[in-house]
Amino acid sequence: MNEARTILVRYDEIGLKGKNRNVFEQKLLDHIRKALGGQGDWTLRMPRGRILIETNSSQAEGLADKLAYIPGIASYSIGEPVSTDVESMAKSGIETVARRLSGQSSLRFCVRSRRSDKRFHLTSPQIDFEVGSRIMAALSDQGLTVDLHTPEYILEIEVGATATFLYDHRHKGVGGLPVGSSGDVLCLLSGGIDSPVSAYQLIRRGCRVHFLFFDNQPFLGGGGNDKVRRLAKILNRYQYCGVLHIVPFEDIQVTIRDQCQPRNRIVLYRRMMYRIAERLALKNNCLGLVNGESLGQVASQTLENIHAVSQTVSLSVFRPLIGMDKREIVDRSKAIGTYNVSIEAQPDCCSVFMPERPVTRAKVDELERDETRFPMEELIVKALGNIETIEP
Ligand code: ATP
Ligand code: MG
């Protein structure tokens, strides 16, 4: 039977006041509408600071699953609409709890209600008691007991002015802020585990993240950028329209390899990457660069080397993983769905061009001397002229 369902969407309102809040809500609504698509049978309502999606029992789960990818949503529940009176709440409550109880010999449960409309004649504790005792009367002989402190199962009731909803599960959302509420940034996306996670962290804080990959494919043969395309596509599930810029990097790597001190190579490549990234970012109204560095994780990620790279650009460089351990980053990449692609084998520029003893404490004056040995501006302009931009 196709019954009415209402999906209740919750978002954290901390720090969201006045005009800010309005912008935030509009961005969130825009994203929800886009994510749910035009096809399904649903309507979006926003009575007094609440987001409700009205639909039916055959579509509710499919629609709700899409909410799991939308930043700004703290949690959501699929609710059953009932009339705002104790008998209706209890009747649906008995059916819902009975379904959960079937096949089990016991269940510790409680009812938790809240009133978004305070005019209802009972307080929340009174509603809990009235509905809870009716459910107990119907089901206690099937092993149901009340446990207010450590329940195995919570039946929640939200009592509103126009409608009341029963639900028994809160799905956790992405949290954070709606995409577009913070502006655009450009993430240096390699095919590894770390940078996709760093992109996600900024998406979660309301940025639209665009991607930039330095490709040495012509040197190594195919494979490198297909992986990055797929990673960008996965990350775009959490936002929309992040584009991927692919910059041919082979010329620059070969030049640096042939002209500069081997031990400085990796840092010199990085300095070139950041110079190119900054110009591309400014051209595309991106207000920051993002990377997947974590302090001390590899030789190129010491404080000295990070400094030597950062000081080539004046744009902010965000490193959301800087204080995270590899284990935490891996767990996050599994949770967001990028891990399996990230661990696929990839021809890695650094292993081909890697010197035997890369410098761990690069000296800026030495790097600057190396950089006089090749036509830097010419290489940058050429790379910028050969960028391929795609919608992954
Ligand atoms: P990741 O797992 O993201 O590849 P990593 O641990 O391999 O990172 P590095 O190779 O030192 O670390 O790279 C540090 C950061 O530099 C990456 O997280 C990414 O943001 C950027 N980066 C490195 N190589 C590239 C590339 N070819 N294209 C774009 N960005 C890159
Ligand atoms: Mg890497």
PDB file of N, CA, C and O in Angstrom, residues 121-145:
ATOM      1  N   HIS A 121      -2.363  20.676  23.705  1.00  0.00           N
ATOM      2  CA  HIS A 121      -2.769  20.760  25.111  1.00  0.00           C
ATOM      3  C   HIS A 121      -1.918  19.929  26.070  1.00  0.00           C
ATOM      4  O   HIS A 121      -2.002  20.108  27.271  1.00  0.00           O
ATOM      5  N   LEU A 122      -1.084  19.008  25.559  1.00  0.00           N
ATOM      6  CA  LEU A 122      -0.213  18.235  26.456  1.00  0.00           C
ATOM      7  C   LEU A 122       1.240  18.691  26.298  1.00  0.00           C
ATOM      8  O   LEU A 122       1.644  19.106  25.212  1.00  0.00           O
ATOM      9  N   THR A 123       2.005  18.584  27.375  1.00  0.00           N
ATOM     10  CA  THR A 123       3.445  18.865  27.281  1.00  0.00           C
ATOM     11  C   THR A 123       4.136  17.626  26.691  1.00  0.00           C
ATOM     12  O   THR A 123       3.530  16.546  26.619  1.00  0.00           O
ATOM     13  N   SER A 124       5.402  17.767  26.338  1.00  0.00           N
ATOM     14  CA  SER A 124       6.115  16.612  25.762  1.00  0.00           C
ATOM     15  C   SER A 124       6.146  15.414  26.710  1.00  0.00           C
ATOM     16  O   SER A 124       5.852  14.290  26.285  1.00  0.00           O
ATOM     17  N   PRO A 125       6.490  15.600  27.997  1.00  0.00           N
ATOM     18  CA  PRO A 125       6.487  14.421  28.893  1.00  0.00           C
ATOM     19  C   PRO A 125       5.099  13.779  29.002  1.00  0.00           C
ATOM     20  O   PRO A 125       4.987  12.549  29.105  1.00  0.00           O
ATOM     21  N   GLN A 126       4.062  14.602  28.935  1.00  0.00           N
ATOM     22  CA  GLN A 126       2.703  14.033  28.998  1.00  0.00           C
ATOM     23  C   GLN A 126       2.395  13.222  27.727  1.00  0.00           C
ATOM     24  O   GLN A 126       1.789  12.156  27.798  1.00  0.00           O
ATOM     25  N   ILE A 127       2.836  13.734  26.595  1.00  0.00           N
ATOM     26  CA  ILE A 127       2.615  12.980  25.340  1.00  0.00           C
ATOM     27  C   ILE A 127       3.361  11.645  25.421  1.00  0.00           C
ATOM     28  O   ILE A 127       2.810  10.584  25.104  1.00  0.00           O
ATOM     29  N   ASP A 128       4.623  11.700  25.871  1.00  0.00           N
ATOM     30  CA  ASP A 128       5.418  10.467  25.999  1.00  0.00           C
ATOM     31  C   ASP A 128       4.652   9.445  26.835  1.00  0.00           C
ATOM     32  O   ASP A 128       4.559   8.264  26.486  1.00  0.00           O
ATOM     33  N   PHE A 129       4.129   9.926  27.957  1.00  0.00           N
ATOM     34  CA  PHE A 129       3.444   9.017  28.872  1.00  0.00           C
ATOM     35  C   PHE A 129       2.159   8.467  28.255  1.00  0.00           C
ATOM     36  O   PHE A 129       1.912   7.259  28.262  1.00  0.00           O
ATOM     37  N   GLU A 130       1.349   9.346  27.705  1.00  0.00           N
ATOM     38  CA  GLU A 130       0.048   8.921  27.163  1.00  0.00           C
ATOM     39  C   GLU A 130       0.220   7.930  26.000  1.00  0.00           C
ATOM     40  O   GLU A 130      -0.425   6.886  25.949  1.00  0.00           O
ATOM     41  N   VAL A 131       1.113   8.270  25.087  1.00  0.00           N
ATOM     42  CA  VAL A 131       1.310   7.384  23.921  1.00  0.00           C
ATOM     43  C   VAL A 131       2.036   6.118  24.358  1.00  0.00           C
ATOM     44  O   VAL A 131       1.647   4.998  23.993  1.00  0.00           O
ATOM     45  N   GLY A 132       3.085   6.300  25.177  1.00  0.00           N
ATOM     46  CA  GLY A 132       3.872   5.145  25.636  1.00  0.00           C
ATOM     47  C   GLY A 132       3.019   4.130  26.380  1.00  0.00           C
ATOM     48  O   GLY A 132       3.135   2.921  26.152  1.00  0.00           O
ATOM     49  N   SER A 133       2.126   4.601  27.244  1.00  0.00           N
ATOM     50  CA  SER A 133       1.340   3.628  28.007  1.00  0.00           C
ATOM     51  C   SER A 133       0.318   2.903  27.132  1.00  0.00           C
ATOM     52  O   SER A 133       0.023   1.728  27.345  1.00  0.00           O
ATOM     53  N   ARG A 134      -0.172   3.577  26.105  1.00  0.00           N
ATOM     54  CA  ARG A 134      -1.094   2.883  25.173  1.00  0.00           C
ATOM     55  C   ARG A 134      -0.342   1.798  24.383  1.00  0.00           C
ATOM     56  O   ARG A 134      -0.870   0.714  24.127  1.00  0.00           O
ATOM     57  N   ILE A 135       0.880   2.117  23.981  1.00  0.00           N
ATOM     58  CA  ILE A 135       1.660   1.115  23.234  1.00  0.00           C
ATOM     59  C   ILE A 135       1.985  -0.066  24.155  1.00  0.00           C
ATOM     60  O   ILE A 135       1.875  -1.232  23.758  1.00  0.00           O
ATOM     61  N   MET A 136       2.355   0.237  25.403  1.00  0.00           N
ATOM     62  CA  MET A 136       2.645  -0.830  26.367  1.00  0.00           C
ATOM     63  C   MET A 136       1.433  -1.725  26.591  1.00  0.00           C
ATOM     64  O   MET A 136       1.539  -2.950  26.638  1.00  0.00           O
ATOM     65  N   ALA A 137       0.268  -1.092  26.711  1.00  0.00           N
ATOM     66  CA  ALA A 137      -0.953  -1.866  26.956  1.00  0.00           C
ATOM     67  C   ALA A 137      -1.181  -2.852  25.807  1.00  0.00           C
ATOM     68  O   ALA A 137      -1.632  -3.983  26.000  1.00  0.00           O
ATOM     69  N   ALA A 138      -0.817  -2.441  24.601  1.00  0.00           N
ATOM     70  CA  ALA A 138      -1.052  -3.312  23.442  1.00  0.00           C
ATOM     71  C   ALA A 138       0.027  -4.378  23.276  1.00  0.00           C
ATOM     72  O   ALA A 138      -0.242  -5.471  22.784  1.00  0.00           O
ATOM     73  N   LEU A 139       1.250  -4.079  23.702  1.00  0.00           N
ATOM     74  CA  LEU A 139       2.366  -4.956  23.294  1.00  0.00           C
ATOM     75  C   LEU A 139       3.217  -5.525  24.431  1.00  0.00           C
ATOM     76  O   LEU A 139       4.174  -6.261  24.169  1.00  0.00           O
ATOM     77  N   SER A 140       2.903  -5.201  25.690  1.00  0.00           N
ATOM     78  CA  SER A 140       3.779  -5.668  26.767  1.00  0.00           C
ATOM     79  C   SER A 140       3.809  -7.200  26.842  1.00  0.00           C
ATOM     80  O   SER A 140       4.816  -7.796  27.198  1.00  0.00           O
ATOM     81  N   ASP A 141       2.705  -7.860  26.440  1.00  0.00           N
ATOM     82  CA  ASP A 141       2.709  -9.327  26.485  1.00  0.00           C
ATOM     83  C   ASP A 141       3.594  -9.930  25.384  1.00  0.00           C
ATOM     84  O   ASP A 141       3.831 -11.127  25.342  1.00  0.00           O
ATOM     85  N   GLN A 142       4.117  -9.082  24.494  1.00  0.00           N
ATOM     86  CA  GLN A 142       5.043  -9.599  23.458  1.00  0.00           C
ATOM     87  C   GLN A 142       6.497  -9.278  23.790  1.00  0.00           C
ATOM     88  O   GLN A 142       7.372  -9.331  22.929  1.00  0.00           O
ATOM     89  N   GLY A 143       6.739  -8.883  25.025  1.00  0.00           N
ATOM     90  CA  GLY A 143       8.128  -8.675  25.459  1.00  0.00           C
ATOM     91  C   GLY A 143       8.573  -7.226  25.462  1.00  0.00           C
ATOM     92  O   GLY A 143       9.748  -6.919  25.665  1.00  0.00           O
ATOM     93  N   LEU A 144       7.622  -6.311  25.254  1.00  0.00           N
ATOM     94  CA  LEU A 144       7.998  -4.892  25.227  1.00  0.00           C
ATOM     95  C   LEU A 144       8.102  -4.342  26.651  1.00  0.00           C
ATOM     96  O   LEU A 144       7.217  -4.563  27.474  1.00  0.00           O
ATOM     97  N   THR A 145       9.215  -3.650  26.942  1.00  0.00           N
ATOM     98  CA  THR A 145       9.346  -2.973  28.242  1.00  0.00           C
ATOM     99  C   THR A 145       9.761  -1.532  28.004  1.00  0.00           C
ATOM    100  O   THR A 145      10.326  -1.197  26.962  1.00  0.00           O
TER     101      THR A 145
END
